[in-house]
XYZ file of C-alpha atoms in Angstrom:
665
model
C 129.407 50.084 61.041
C 132.810 49.992 62.789
C 131.889 53.027 64.931
C 128.685 51.348 66.049
C 130.538 48.152 66.917
C 133.151 50.087 68.907
C 130.463 51.883 70.886
C 128.622 48.623 71.442
C 131.815 47.049 72.819
C 132.315 49.993 75.159
C 128.724 49.764 76.376
C 129.038 46.029 77.002
C 132.070 46.737 79.186
C 130.073 49.311 81.126
C 127.205 46.863 81.510
C 129.563 44.227 82.943
C 130.889 46.830 85.363
C 127.378 47.462 86.677
C 126.215 43.841 86.906
C 126.438 43.928 90.703
C 124.133 46.929 90.785
C 120.859 45.032 90.515
C 121.906 42.653 93.296
C 122.761 45.538 95.619
C 119.411 47.177 94.967
C 117.425 43.952 95.361
C 119.106 43.066 98.652
C 118.638 46.537 100.118
C 116.348 46.133 103.134
C 112.848 47.564 102.947
C 112.999 51.243 103.821
C 116.799 51.387 103.684
C 117.905 54.561 101.932
C 120.022 53.884 98.859
C 123.157 55.980 98.797
C 123.486 58.679 96.157
C 126.198 56.799 94.220
C 124.021 53.715 93.990
C 120.989 55.641 92.747
C 123.191 57.431 90.195
C 124.572 54.095 88.984
C 121.035 52.781 88.744
C 120.018 55.723 86.544
C 123.109 55.296 84.353
C 122.393 51.585 83.991
C 118.841 52.287 82.804
C 120.099 54.750 80.204
C 122.768 52.229 79.211
C 120.233 49.475 78.568
C 118.056 51.758 76.443
C 121.108 52.833 74.419
C 122.160 49.220 73.955
C 118.699 48.385 72.620
C 118.842 51.217 70.079
C 122.398 50.423 69.001
C 121.764 46.715 68.588
C 118.730 47.520 66.467
C 120.793 49.938 64.330
C 123.585 47.393 63.861
C 121.094 44.681 62.927
C 119.527 46.964 60.337
C 122.908 47.987 58.920
C 124.166 44.394 58.862
C 121.096 43.213 57.024
C 121.233 46.129 54.637
C 124.254 44.696 52.719
C 124.523 46.454 49.391
C 121.599 48.839 49.624
C 118.900 46.488 50.912
C 116.817 47.480 53.929
C 116.657 45.134 56.896
C 114.143 42.344 56.637
C 111.174 43.188 58.869
C 110.422 40.772 61.699
C 107.011 39.651 62.898
C 107.416 42.230 65.651
C 108.040 45.036 63.148
C 105.809 48.057 62.956
C 105.292 49.074 59.334
C 105.708 52.748 60.209
C 108.953 52.127 62.109
C 110.334 50.007 59.246
C 109.511 52.738 56.712
C 111.134 55.312 59.000
C 114.297 53.176 58.865
C 114.113 52.906 55.047
C 113.641 56.637 54.491
C 116.127 57.456 57.252
C 118.757 55.611 55.211
C 117.596 57.447 52.083
C 117.944 60.876 53.745
C 121.379 59.979 55.164
C 122.524 58.844 51.723
C 121.043 61.658 49.626
C 121.548 64.505 52.110
C 124.254 63.469 54.622
C 124.238 66.868 56.352
C 120.587 66.246 57.367
C 121.001 62.586 58.386
C 119.498 63.284 61.844
C 116.292 64.719 60.400
C 113.254 62.916 61.920
C 111.471 60.877 59.246
C 107.808 61.763 58.715
C 105.701 58.743 57.707
C 101.921 59.009 57.556
C 99.293 56.421 56.600
C 97.232 57.383 53.576
C 93.610 57.833 54.618
C 92.256 58.139 51.110
C 89.951 55.380 49.894
C 91.612 55.575 46.489
C 94.346 52.952 45.992
C 96.180 55.226 43.554
C 97.675 57.217 46.460
C 99.306 54.143 47.967
C 99.250 53.082 51.590
C 101.797 55.334 53.344
C 103.534 58.601 52.507
C 106.957 60.032 53.326
C 106.443 63.768 53.855
C 110.024 64.985 54.364
C 110.666 66.671 51.013
C 109.169 70.086 51.837
C 110.998 70.303 55.161
C 114.307 69.387 53.519
C 113.703 71.963 50.791
C 113.318 74.646 53.456
C 116.526 73.539 55.218
C 118.473 73.620 51.940
C 117.112 77.108 51.184
C 118.489 78.304 54.533
C 121.904 77.143 53.272
C 121.446 79.051 50.012
C 120.488 76.010 47.919
C 117.213 76.160 45.985
C 115.781 72.734 45.293
C 112.111 72.000 44.642
C 110.433 69.535 47.051
C 109.436 67.318 44.137
C 113.090 67.037 43.051
C 114.070 66.179 46.628
C 111.345 63.526 46.738
C 112.767 62.037 43.532
C 116.227 61.869 45.112
C 114.842 60.220 48.242
C 113.048 57.659 46.110
C 116.267 56.893 44.249
C 118.243 56.418 47.477
C 115.695 54.181 49.239
C 117.129 50.704 49.864
C 115.066 47.776 48.620
C 112.581 46.496 51.185
C 110.371 43.385 51.138
C 107.544 45.518 52.546
C 107.539 47.939 49.605
C 106.031 46.997 46.251
C 106.737 50.375 44.632
C 107.310 54.080 45.332
C 105.734 56.981 43.444
C 106.172 60.753 43.597
C 102.947 62.720 43.984
C 101.864 66.342 44.351
C 104.391 68.877 45.562
C 106.793 66.251 46.846
C 105.111 63.327 48.583
C 106.651 59.877 48.221
C 103.777 57.403 48.098
C 104.520 53.910 49.389
C 102.640 50.897 48.025
C 102.876 47.805 50.232
C 103.813 44.392 48.868
C 101.109 41.720 48.658
C 103.732 38.993 49.045
C 104.893 40.562 52.300
C 101.309 40.920 53.561
C 100.477 37.309 52.712
C 103.608 36.105 54.507
C 102.949 38.309 57.559
C 99.355 37.049 57.924
C 100.502 33.438 57.529
C 103.036 33.982 60.326
C 100.317 35.550 62.465
C 98.201 32.403 62.056
C 101.170 30.115 62.816
C 102.513 31.980 65.827
C 99.601 34.009 67.151
C 99.489 37.797 67.447
C 102.942 38.935 68.574
C 103.667 42.322 70.182
C 105.671 45.015 68.414
C 109.234 45.466 69.624
C 109.643 48.262 72.187
C 112.202 49.204 74.845
C 111.040 47.349 77.959
C 110.333 49.386 81.079
C 109.230 48.790 84.658
C 105.877 50.554 84.796
C 103.623 51.271 87.771
C 99.987 52.055 86.978
C 98.020 53.727 89.791
C 94.303 53.334 89.103
C 90.787 52.802 90.517
C 91.571 54.126 94.035
C 88.206 54.173 95.846
C 87.909 55.306 99.472
C 87.360 52.858 102.312
C 83.885 53.003 103.903
C 82.358 54.403 100.711
C 80.760 52.322 97.976
C 82.300 52.393 94.514
C 80.251 54.693 92.328
C 80.172 55.771 88.700
C 82.989 58.229 89.442
C 85.362 55.259 89.911
C 84.263 53.630 86.653
C 86.599 55.462 84.274
C 89.783 55.136 86.333
C 89.132 51.417 86.854
C 88.354 50.615 83.209
C 91.042 52.837 81.648
C 93.672 51.674 84.148
C 92.969 47.981 83.577
C 93.169 48.341 79.788
C 96.408 50.327 79.957
C 97.906 47.580 82.123
C 96.812 44.912 79.626
C 98.263 46.915 76.726
C 101.626 47.475 78.451
C 101.795 43.843 79.597
C 101.175 42.666 76.032
C 104.072 44.895 74.947
C 106.123 42.953 77.543
C 106.755 45.798 79.966
C 107.132 44.832 83.619
C 103.837 46.205 84.967
C 102.905 46.828 88.604
C 99.162 47.425 89.122
C 98.439 49.550 92.203
C 95.120 50.441 93.826
C 95.976 53.536 95.902
C 93.143 53.124 98.406
C 92.003 55.994 100.594
C 92.418 54.089 103.870
C 93.960 56.730 106.149
C 93.181 60.164 107.498
C 90.596 62.113 109.488
C 87.562 60.114 108.358
C 88.920 57.043 110.123
C 88.904 58.858 113.446
C 85.148 59.371 113.214
C 84.555 55.836 111.917
C 86.564 54.278 114.764
C 84.817 56.441 117.391
C 81.411 55.521 115.956
C 82.353 51.821 115.861
C 83.304 51.950 119.570
C 79.841 53.317 120.403
C 77.781 51.100 118.107
C 79.704 47.840 118.666
C 81.583 48.115 121.994
C 82.497 44.411 121.816
C 84.230 44.790 118.420
C 87.557 43.512 119.791
C 86.031 40.101 120.518
C 83.243 39.855 117.958
C 83.283 41.035 114.345
C 80.627 43.788 114.016
C 77.731 43.017 111.645
C 78.054 46.112 109.460
C 75.808 45.298 106.512
C 75.752 48.802 105.005
C 79.079 50.568 105.380
C 77.817 53.566 103.404
C 75.051 54.125 105.976
C 77.564 53.590 108.793
C 79.777 56.303 107.253
C 76.845 58.744 106.955
C 75.912 58.169 110.602
C 79.466 58.865 111.783
C 79.756 61.954 109.548
C 76.487 63.355 110.937
C 77.757 62.945 114.510
C 81.103 64.462 113.557
C 79.395 67.564 112.114
C 76.895 68.026 114.970
C 78.539 66.757 118.177
C 81.654 68.653 119.364
C 82.455 66.024 121.995
C 82.326 63.267 119.361
C 84.504 65.372 117.035
C 87.208 65.718 119.718
C 87.147 61.969 120.337
C 87.339 61.332 116.589
C 90.466 63.497 116.308
C 92.037 61.644 119.236
C 91.388 58.353 117.424
C 93.212 59.691 114.356
C 96.239 60.309 116.561
C 95.983 56.861 118.190
C 95.677 55.255 114.749
C 98.778 57.051 113.487
C 100.654 55.999 116.620
C 99.659 52.372 116.094
C 97.500 51.899 119.221
C 96.261 48.254 118.978
C 92.544 48.957 119.622
C 92.431 51.652 116.936
C 94.385 49.489 114.484
C 91.926 46.616 115.099
C 88.930 48.888 114.450
C 90.594 50.270 111.306
C 91.283 46.743 109.989
C 87.648 45.684 110.577
C 86.323 48.677 108.632
C 88.838 48.172 105.806
C 87.941 44.476 105.502
C 84.228 45.226 105.048
C 85.052 47.684 102.231
C 87.611 45.373 100.678
C 85.010 42.614 100.185
C 82.627 45.015 98.454
C 85.363 46.336 96.160
C 86.471 42.822 95.258
C 82.944 41.895 94.153
C 82.996 44.760 91.646
C 86.517 43.907 90.452
C 85.567 40.271 89.847
C 82.516 41.265 87.819
C 84.583 43.595 85.629
C 87.585 41.201 85.471
C 89.909 43.743 87.106
C 93.218 42.709 88.653
C 94.907 45.231 90.955
C 97.147 45.103 94.022
C 95.938 47.046 97.035
C 98.371 49.541 98.512
C 96.567 52.183 100.544
C 97.751 55.522 101.852
C 98.471 53.782 105.172
C 101.351 51.946 103.479
C 103.220 55.244 103.214
C 102.836 56.341 106.857
C 106.460 55.563 107.796
C 107.674 56.790 104.413
C 105.906 60.118 104.982
C 108.102 60.654 108.031
C 111.123 59.784 105.914
C 110.243 62.065 102.992
C 109.632 65.000 105.360
C 113.128 64.572 106.815
C 114.539 64.204 103.285
C 112.926 67.460 102.111
C 113.958 69.286 105.287
C 117.514 68.060 104.832
C 117.563 69.573 101.333
C 116.276 72.894 102.679
C 113.140 72.727 100.527
C 110.534 73.233 103.289
C 109.432 76.701 104.420
C 107.342 77.619 107.448
C 104.115 79.385 106.543
C 101.565 80.215 109.290
C 102.687 77.231 111.350
C 102.683 74.707 108.507
C 105.601 73.521 106.393
C 105.189 74.042 102.666
C 107.209 73.261 99.555
C 107.181 75.218 96.324
C 107.221 73.039 93.182
C 110.017 75.060 91.555
C 112.466 77.855 92.324
C 110.159 80.569 90.970
C 107.896 80.025 94.018
C 104.761 80.666 91.965
C 101.514 78.740 91.803
C 100.198 76.640 94.674
C 102.710 75.195 97.150
C 102.448 71.706 98.608
C 101.496 71.451 102.274
C 103.921 68.830 103.576
C 103.288 69.221 107.326
C 100.116 70.777 108.772
C 100.246 73.244 111.649
C 99.163 70.455 114.048
C 102.047 68.246 112.871
C 99.834 66.020 110.706
C 100.378 65.016 107.095
C 98.321 65.668 103.959
C 97.629 64.112 100.564
C 100.621 66.116 99.340
C 102.875 64.352 101.850
C 101.421 60.970 100.930
C 101.899 61.537 97.191
C 105.491 62.740 97.645
C 106.239 59.650 99.751
C 104.537 57.450 97.139
C 106.441 58.801 94.120
C 109.718 58.496 96.043
C 108.934 54.874 96.995
C 107.958 54.016 93.429
C 111.114 55.432 91.878
C 113.705 54.584 94.525
C 112.378 51.351 96.058
C 110.204 49.853 93.324
C 112.818 51.003 90.753
C 110.168 52.059 88.254
C 111.129 53.734 84.983
C 107.604 54.928 84.323
C 104.663 55.846 86.586
C 101.130 56.330 85.272
C 98.435 57.949 87.435
C 94.923 57.276 86.096
C 93.004 60.016 87.897
C 90.299 62.477 86.792
C 91.137 65.795 85.129
C 90.252 67.739 88.270
C 93.545 66.576 89.800
C 95.776 67.807 86.945
C 97.112 70.829 88.868
C 97.887 68.641 91.878
C 99.836 66.069 89.855
C 101.730 68.694 87.860
C 102.804 70.181 91.195
C 103.830 66.770 92.574
C 105.892 65.983 89.449
C 107.655 69.370 89.568
C 108.351 69.047 93.296
C 109.714 65.519 92.830
C 112.031 66.821 90.115
C 113.134 69.805 92.213
C 113.982 67.505 95.136
C 115.978 65.122 92.869
C 113.537 62.255 93.498
C 112.480 62.321 89.842
C 115.045 62.462 87.042
C 113.320 63.372 83.741
C 116.249 61.899 81.786
C 115.594 58.396 83.120
C 112.020 58.499 84.451
C 108.681 59.049 82.757
C 105.607 60.139 84.709
C 102.148 60.630 83.206
C 98.864 61.855 84.576
C 96.297 59.987 82.469
C 93.413 62.340 83.071
C 89.812 61.872 82.005
C 86.508 63.730 81.933
C 83.327 62.985 83.862
C 80.428 60.664 83.051
C 77.280 62.575 82.090
C 73.647 61.533 82.046
C 71.507 61.786 78.919
C 70.461 65.269 80.083
C 74.076 66.390 79.681
C 74.527 66.873 83.419
C 76.660 64.866 85.859
C 75.358 61.282 85.930
C 73.144 60.830 89.012
C 70.076 58.863 90.125
C 66.619 60.427 89.917
C 66.903 61.339 93.606
C 70.142 63.193 92.877
C 72.480 60.636 94.470
C 75.674 59.371 92.875
C 75.050 56.184 90.884
C 76.486 53.123 92.649
C 78.665 51.007 90.414
C 76.990 47.765 91.533
C 73.575 49.156 90.529
C 74.965 50.257 87.164
C 76.319 46.765 86.430
C 73.012 45.174 87.480
C 71.126 47.465 85.104
C 73.535 46.526 82.317
C 72.844 42.835 82.901
C 69.099 43.471 82.815
C 69.256 45.506 79.570
C 71.536 43.054 77.759
C 69.257 40.121 78.620
C 66.267 42.047 77.288
C 68.090 42.646 74.016
C 69.087 38.994 73.635
C 65.507 37.874 74.376
C 64.113 40.375 71.856
C 66.253 38.603 69.232
C 64.998 35.205 70.366
C 68.474 34.130 71.481
C 67.068 32.602 74.666
C 65.305 30.039 72.427
C 68.462 28.828 70.635
C 71.229 29.226 73.228
C 71.757 26.933 76.202
C 71.299 28.587 79.647
C 75.095 28.827 80.049
C 75.584 30.243 76.535
C 72.850 32.811 77.242
C 74.474 33.836 80.543
C 77.892 34.144 78.854
C 76.400 36.270 76.062
C 74.536 38.412 78.613
C 77.702 39.152 80.609
C 79.725 39.710 77.442
C 77.273 42.349 76.216
C 76.542 43.985 79.592
C 80.070 44.516 80.835
C 81.526 44.853 77.343
C 79.227 47.708 76.353
C 79.919 49.598 79.616
C 83.703 49.278 79.176
C 83.733 49.993 75.454
C 81.458 53.019 75.751
C 84.036 54.517 78.094
C 87.164 53.538 76.128
C 85.948 54.444 72.633
C 85.778 58.147 73.521
C 88.784 60.408 73.831
C 89.327 60.062 77.587
C 89.944 63.818 78.020
C 86.331 64.520 77.075
C 83.218 64.018 79.165
C 80.893 61.404 77.723
C 77.186 60.681 77.922
C 76.247 57.363 79.484
C 73.318 55.832 77.600
C 72.439 52.133 77.704
C 70.211 52.573 74.634
C 73.117 53.896 72.536
C 75.770 51.537 73.836
C 73.560 48.495 73.171
C 72.914 49.446 69.542
C 74.110 46.812 67.072
C 75.234 49.383 64.479
C 78.072 51.850 64.574
C 81.128 51.840 66.794
C 79.688 49.887 69.719
C 80.757 46.797 71.643
C 77.596 45.024 70.451
C 78.494 45.522 66.776
C 82.084 44.360 67.354
C 81.085 41.314 69.396
C 78.373 40.270 66.911
C 80.841 40.648 64.029
C 83.402 38.527 65.865
C 80.796 35.827 66.540
C 79.869 35.775 62.843
C 83.558 35.460 61.866
C 83.955 32.494 64.235
C 80.975 30.764 62.647
C 82.406 30.844 59.098
C 85.075 28.172 59.557
C 82.624 26.187 61.690
C 80.009 26.248 58.902
C 82.469 25.222 56.178
C 82.171 21.559 57.100
C 85.973 21.347 57.376
C 88.369 21.367 60.305
C 90.326 24.624 60.608
C 91.664 24.032 64.115
C 95.186 23.061 63.035
C 96.178 26.219 61.165
C 99.930 25.448 60.828
C 99.074 22.241 58.930
C 96.576 24.012 56.671
C 99.162 26.700 55.905
C 101.520 24.016 54.575
C 99.027 23.374 51.777
C 97.305 26.757 51.401
C 98.717 30.185 50.591
C 96.863 33.365 51.459
C 95.939 34.956 48.121
C 95.129 38.681 48.000
C 93.777 38.993 44.476
C 90.435 40.715 45.171
C 90.562 44.401 46.182
C 88.557 43.651 49.357
C 90.954 40.857 50.330
C 93.843 43.282 49.916
C 92.057 46.029 51.862
C 91.375 43.666 54.776
C 94.989 42.428 54.800
C 96.385 45.969 54.936
C 93.957 46.893 57.717
C 95.025 43.942 59.872
C 98.695 44.819 59.382
C 98.127 48.228 61.013
C 97.862 46.544 64.428
C 101.451 47.122 65.557
C 101.363 50.782 64.541
C 98.157 51.261 66.528
C 99.494 49.504 69.641
C 102.652 51.630 69.615
C 100.579 54.808 69.155
C 98.321 53.843 72.087
C 101.263 53.113 74.376
C 103.113 56.317 73.486
C 100.117 58.599 73.890
C 98.129 56.518 76.447
C 94.855 56.901 74.554
C 92.794 53.742 74.031
C 90.192 55.167 71.667
C 92.718 54.659 68.837
C 92.478 50.903 69.459
C 88.668 51.086 69.543
C 88.641 52.920 66.207
C 90.966 50.257 64.801
C 88.611 47.459 65.937
C 85.679 49.234 64.319
C 87.672 49.670 61.101
C 88.613 45.966 61.084
C 84.960 44.965 61.508
C 83.635 47.304 58.812
C 86.370 46.304 56.343
C 85.742 42.643 57.149
C 82.030 43.139 56.385
C 82.965 44.603 52.979
C 85.243 41.612 52.379
C 82.603 39.084 53.412
C 79.903 40.700 51.272
C 82.152 40.703 48.171
C 84.259 37.561 48.583
C 82.541 34.202 48.977
C 84.244 32.013 51.562
C 81.780 29.129 51.172
C 79.797 28.480 47.977
C 76.527 26.593 48.091
C 74.161 25.337 45.409
C 70.436 26.043 45.281
C 69.763 23.132 47.589
C 72.069 24.657 50.215
C 74.813 22.078 49.806
C 78.425 23.240 50.034
C 80.093 22.952 46.633
C 83.340 24.896 47.291
C 85.358 26.203 50.223
C 87.860 29.004 49.644
C 90.573 28.067 52.127
C 92.565 31.256 51.621
C 89.588 33.428 52.512
C 88.726 31.356 55.563
C 92.324 31.819 56.683
C 91.724 35.577 56.299
C 88.666 35.179 58.540
C 90.770 33.357 61.133
C 93.456 36.068 60.998
C 90.778 38.729 61.526
C 89.387 36.822 64.501
C 92.879 36.485 66.018
C 93.555 40.226 65.734
C 90.158 41.109 67.202
C 90.630 38.647 70.083
C 93.877 40.312 71.098
C 92.369 43.794 70.837
C 89.293 42.689 72.782
C 91.481 41.309 75.565
C 93.305 44.641 75.894
C 89.974 46.499 75.954
C 88.507 44.090 78.510
C 85.849 42.640 76.189
C 85.003 38.944 76.488
C 83.899 37.600 73.101
C 81.768 34.485 72.875
C 81.571 32.074 69.944
C 77.759 32.043 70.049
C 75.489 35.042 70.633
């Protein structure tokens, strides 16, 4: 305890010493290069804050432990993390020489309650370590010692030794009841994590091309990751890295000059930008004179010639409106920052890399190897004609994000085909001292392709790429047909029907994407995603709607939950009540797992589990009792509170996944 306090005091002194750091960074002018000392201080300060967080948490746990009791878990506690703390103390007490051994806690997947709810699986590993020191001790004996050294915890009802040396943990019903009551009083709170400044790069369509099904996964996955990280209270920057620069704009500008020569004075009526792009591409491929003029317009654009800039802005604005329509339909929020933003920074990063001696001349171009072994594929930083490439743009972007945006963590949500490219960029950024792996995290969140029901790449019957707008329209049409087939158009108001239609259409498209492991390809099928059984958005949304109706049908007012909780305790006597309670309490573990591994299908599986366990609960535990005449004779307030807790958990999960539940469907 005293050592921790001494280190904490030292760290506080260091933090005071660096208080002026943030101000210096914030006041640095845009584009101004931060000196090496400042960047180093910045890195040290980030590490300092993370260490402070860990130390404060350790001190709080030790302070609360007084006399062998584990720290009292907070609403923000993850059950797994709390049990890791409990068994960490047990290992340190029973086997001090192995106090730094990582604690292994696993949820028990068995349906049998006799195996408990969680297991500590450290005994066999410790037995092996002791054997290396010449001490023979059976894993089961080690498990017994760990059990005996575990501090008391309000989460744990009892511990049992099982098998070759597993310590089974049985959760406390009193703790669960209290935790669910707090959830209803205070809403769903996020688990406690070390806060970071995170930039998520996602969606990223190209100007002058319509968004198609290929952009669907990046857009949906990126939005949900942002919502997850924001809920965990990270500082999240959402970036749409638009393709708004490069050779294609030379041909578009040249074509615009021919088709609409008065474009400087009158906005050109380009109704179909995709067709306009195809026309310019055809001329570019077939007409050498046009191609030369197109290249000259690229140069004039890069030099900032007003006429070319005006033409570029007009083309970008047409695309921007089309993109925004899609984003509004899917409820996507993202800040546009195209490749053009990095034009001046590309010049800067080239000089930076040259100054470090990292660029080599190769057949007239300047290349950079990602590491000192000079193997693999090098980056082309400067082309033989003096132009820049995607490699240059991405190096400028990662430098801007780490040194100017001061991000701790960058996430690129881009398809799996780009994995080699991003691995090379990350290595090159580390080699050039732009990226410091000790203080920065970078992830390429890759994903597979969308397939048609024939198992081939999803295309229209004519072989064209499916436009995203057409896909959303088809979803709206199919969801309305399903609602009408159930006669919902006869009982819902026009607005309720429209809300239900949008909820199903866009929800099933998003959920069908997110519920699969993103690494894998997946088959896009409206028939399957609109099924009301199994792990589908339709099943989840219908279950949620049914849950919402229970309190409404009780004939009592359950809107003021804090007042009801003053008079009603949540009772977990029935096995299905207890099963539902334990399922809901997994939420924090699941959210932490999703954020660490950046896979959202874990959250989808959790939602499906909540809904199936709730159905078991509802079928076995009467919330409202009626007589033969249909009159209500009893309302079980505790069980209706369980319904409300389930609805609250699902609402938060749905928000992260981008689903919009409705109270009537």
